[in-house]
Structure formats: structure tokens, C-alpha cells
Short mmCIF file of C-alpha atoms in Angstrom, two decimals:
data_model
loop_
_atom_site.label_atom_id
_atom_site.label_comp_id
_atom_site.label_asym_id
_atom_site.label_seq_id
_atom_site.Cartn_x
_atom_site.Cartn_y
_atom_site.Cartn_z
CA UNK A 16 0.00 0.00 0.00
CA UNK A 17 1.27 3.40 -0.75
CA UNK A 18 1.23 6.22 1.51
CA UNK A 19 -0.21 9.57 0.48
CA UNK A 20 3.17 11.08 0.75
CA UNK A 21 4.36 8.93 -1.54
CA UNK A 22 1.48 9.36 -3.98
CA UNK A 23 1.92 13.64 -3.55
CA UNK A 24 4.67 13.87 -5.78
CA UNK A 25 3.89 11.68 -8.71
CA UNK A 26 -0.10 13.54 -8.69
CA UNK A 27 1.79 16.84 -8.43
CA UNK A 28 3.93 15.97 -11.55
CA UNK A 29 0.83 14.64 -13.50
CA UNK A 30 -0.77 18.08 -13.07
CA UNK A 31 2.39 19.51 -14.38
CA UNK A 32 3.22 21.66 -11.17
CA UNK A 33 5.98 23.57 -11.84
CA UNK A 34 8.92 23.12 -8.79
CA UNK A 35 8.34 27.08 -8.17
CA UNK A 36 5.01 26.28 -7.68
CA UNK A 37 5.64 23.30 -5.37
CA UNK A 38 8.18 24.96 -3.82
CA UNK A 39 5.08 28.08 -2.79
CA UNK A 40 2.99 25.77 -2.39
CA UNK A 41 5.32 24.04 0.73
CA UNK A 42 5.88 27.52 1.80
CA UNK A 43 2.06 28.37 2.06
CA UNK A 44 1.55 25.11 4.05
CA UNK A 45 4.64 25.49 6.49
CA UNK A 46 3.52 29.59 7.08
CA UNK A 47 -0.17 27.93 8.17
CA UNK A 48 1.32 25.57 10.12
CA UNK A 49 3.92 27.96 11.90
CA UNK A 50 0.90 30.18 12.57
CA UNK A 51 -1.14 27.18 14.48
CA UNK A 52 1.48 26.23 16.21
CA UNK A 53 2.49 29.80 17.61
CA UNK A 54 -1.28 29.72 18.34
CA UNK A 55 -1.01 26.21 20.09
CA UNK A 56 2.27 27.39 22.19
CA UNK A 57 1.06 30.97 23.63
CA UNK A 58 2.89 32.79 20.68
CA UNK A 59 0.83 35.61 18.51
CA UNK A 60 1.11 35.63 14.93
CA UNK A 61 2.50 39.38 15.12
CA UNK A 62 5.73 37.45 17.07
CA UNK A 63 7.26 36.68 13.55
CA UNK A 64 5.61 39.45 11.86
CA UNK A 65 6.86 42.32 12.82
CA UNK A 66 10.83 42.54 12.07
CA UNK A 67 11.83 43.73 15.69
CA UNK A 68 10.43 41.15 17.76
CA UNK A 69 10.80 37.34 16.57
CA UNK A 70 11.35 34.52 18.49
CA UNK A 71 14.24 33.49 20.32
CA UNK A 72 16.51 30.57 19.87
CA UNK A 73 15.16 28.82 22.85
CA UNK A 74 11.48 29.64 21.60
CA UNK A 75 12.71 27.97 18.55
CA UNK A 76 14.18 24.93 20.63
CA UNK A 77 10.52 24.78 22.65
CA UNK A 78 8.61 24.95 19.50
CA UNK A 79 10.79 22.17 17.74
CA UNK A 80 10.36 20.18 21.18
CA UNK A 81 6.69 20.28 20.98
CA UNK A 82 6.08 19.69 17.41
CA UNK A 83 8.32 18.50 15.12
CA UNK A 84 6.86 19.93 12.29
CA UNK A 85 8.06 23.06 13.60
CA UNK A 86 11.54 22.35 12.94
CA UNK A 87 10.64 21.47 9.09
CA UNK A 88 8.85 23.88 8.25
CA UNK A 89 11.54 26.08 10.25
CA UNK A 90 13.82 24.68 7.64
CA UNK A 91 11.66 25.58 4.24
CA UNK A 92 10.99 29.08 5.22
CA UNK A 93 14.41 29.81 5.99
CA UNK A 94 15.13 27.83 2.06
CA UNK A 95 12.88 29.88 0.27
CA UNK A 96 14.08 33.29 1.80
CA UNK A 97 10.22 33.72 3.81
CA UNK A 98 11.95 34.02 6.82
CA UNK A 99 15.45 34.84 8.74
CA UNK A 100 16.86 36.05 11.76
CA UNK A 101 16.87 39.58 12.71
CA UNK A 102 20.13 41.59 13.67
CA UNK A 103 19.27 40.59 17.43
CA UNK A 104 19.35 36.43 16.17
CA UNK A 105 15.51 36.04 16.79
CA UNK A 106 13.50 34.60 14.03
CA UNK A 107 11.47 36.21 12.18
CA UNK A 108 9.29 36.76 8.62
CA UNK A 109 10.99 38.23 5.59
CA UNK A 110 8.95 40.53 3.58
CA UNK A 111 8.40 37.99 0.97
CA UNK A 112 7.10 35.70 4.32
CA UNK A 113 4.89 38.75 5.81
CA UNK A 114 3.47 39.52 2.03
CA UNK A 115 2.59 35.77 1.75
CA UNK A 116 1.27 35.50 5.38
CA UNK A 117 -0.82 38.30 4.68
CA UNK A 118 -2.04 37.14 1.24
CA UNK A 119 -3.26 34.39 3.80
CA UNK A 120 -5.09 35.21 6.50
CA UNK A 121 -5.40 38.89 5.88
CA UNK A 122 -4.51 42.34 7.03
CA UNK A 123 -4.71 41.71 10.76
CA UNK A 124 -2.10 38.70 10.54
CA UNK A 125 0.79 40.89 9.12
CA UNK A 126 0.14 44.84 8.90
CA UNK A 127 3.50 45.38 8.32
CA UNK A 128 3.51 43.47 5.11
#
């Protein structure tokens, strides 16, 4: 039996899905799921929005501790340039990452885009 993960690419390919657009289309997913799991973990969206605040490398470590996922997705935003860390090392969106986060769930989530 195949697993859907395993099934993803070879769908993605048949529809012709160019790697940019796989590529935004992993970014998308891993900005939802950073946003849920701020959410889930007593973090506010704005914490990775806005350029001076950002998360802290033991934030990061806590996050990563608690999900996984975190760490991933950690991983592709960094890749695609969506996010970095500011000049005081905390994490934090890009303006490509605030632009795209904002494209997502709207004004509220990233003003400063």
C-alpha cells in the first residue's frame, strides 16, 4: 500500500506543477502551520511578523520540542528566503514571508507586510 506522501509527488507531476510552484505551495503550508502552532504554544502571529520582535533561539528549541513539524517547516521558510533572523538572532518573517502570510489570513495577521 502506498502512503499519500508517496502518492503527492507523482499527482503533483501529472498536473504539471511547476517546482516554483511546489516549492510556494510548501511555503504556504509550512507559514499555516507555523501560525497554528504559535497559536497552540502561547505565541501571537505578530511574534514573527513584525521585524523587531521574533522569536528566540530557545522559543525555537521549545517549538521544535513540541512539534516537530516546527523544525521542518523552520527549515523551508528559511530555504525559500520567507523568513530569517533579525540583527538581534531572533527569528522572524521576511517581507516575501509577511506579504505571503498576509495574502493568507489577511490584514490583521501581518500589517507590516
Amino acid at each position: 500500500m502506498t502512503s499519500e506522501l508517496t502518492k503527492e509527488p507523482s499527482s503533483q507531476a501529472a498536473n504539471g506543477l511547476s517546482t516554483a510552484a511546489n516549492v510556494q505551495r510548501s511555503l504556504r503550508q509550512c507559514l499555516s502551520i507555523a501560525a497554528e502552532l504559535l497559536y497552540d504554544n502561547g505565541h501571537v502571529l505578530e511574534t514573527i511578523t513584525l521585524p523587531q520582535r521574533g522569536l528566540a533561539r530557545r522559543e525555537l528549541l521549545t517549538l521544535s520540542a513540541a512539534s516537530p513539524t516546527w523544525a521542518t517547516c523552520q527549515k523551508v521558510m528559511e530555504a525559500s528566503e520567507a523568513a530569517t533572523f533579525n540583527e538581534y538572532g531572533r527569528f522572524v518573517l521576511t517581507r516575501l514571508g509577511r506579504e505571503i502570510m498576509f495574502d493568507m489570513f489577511g490584514q490583521g495577521a501581518a500589517d507590516c507586510a
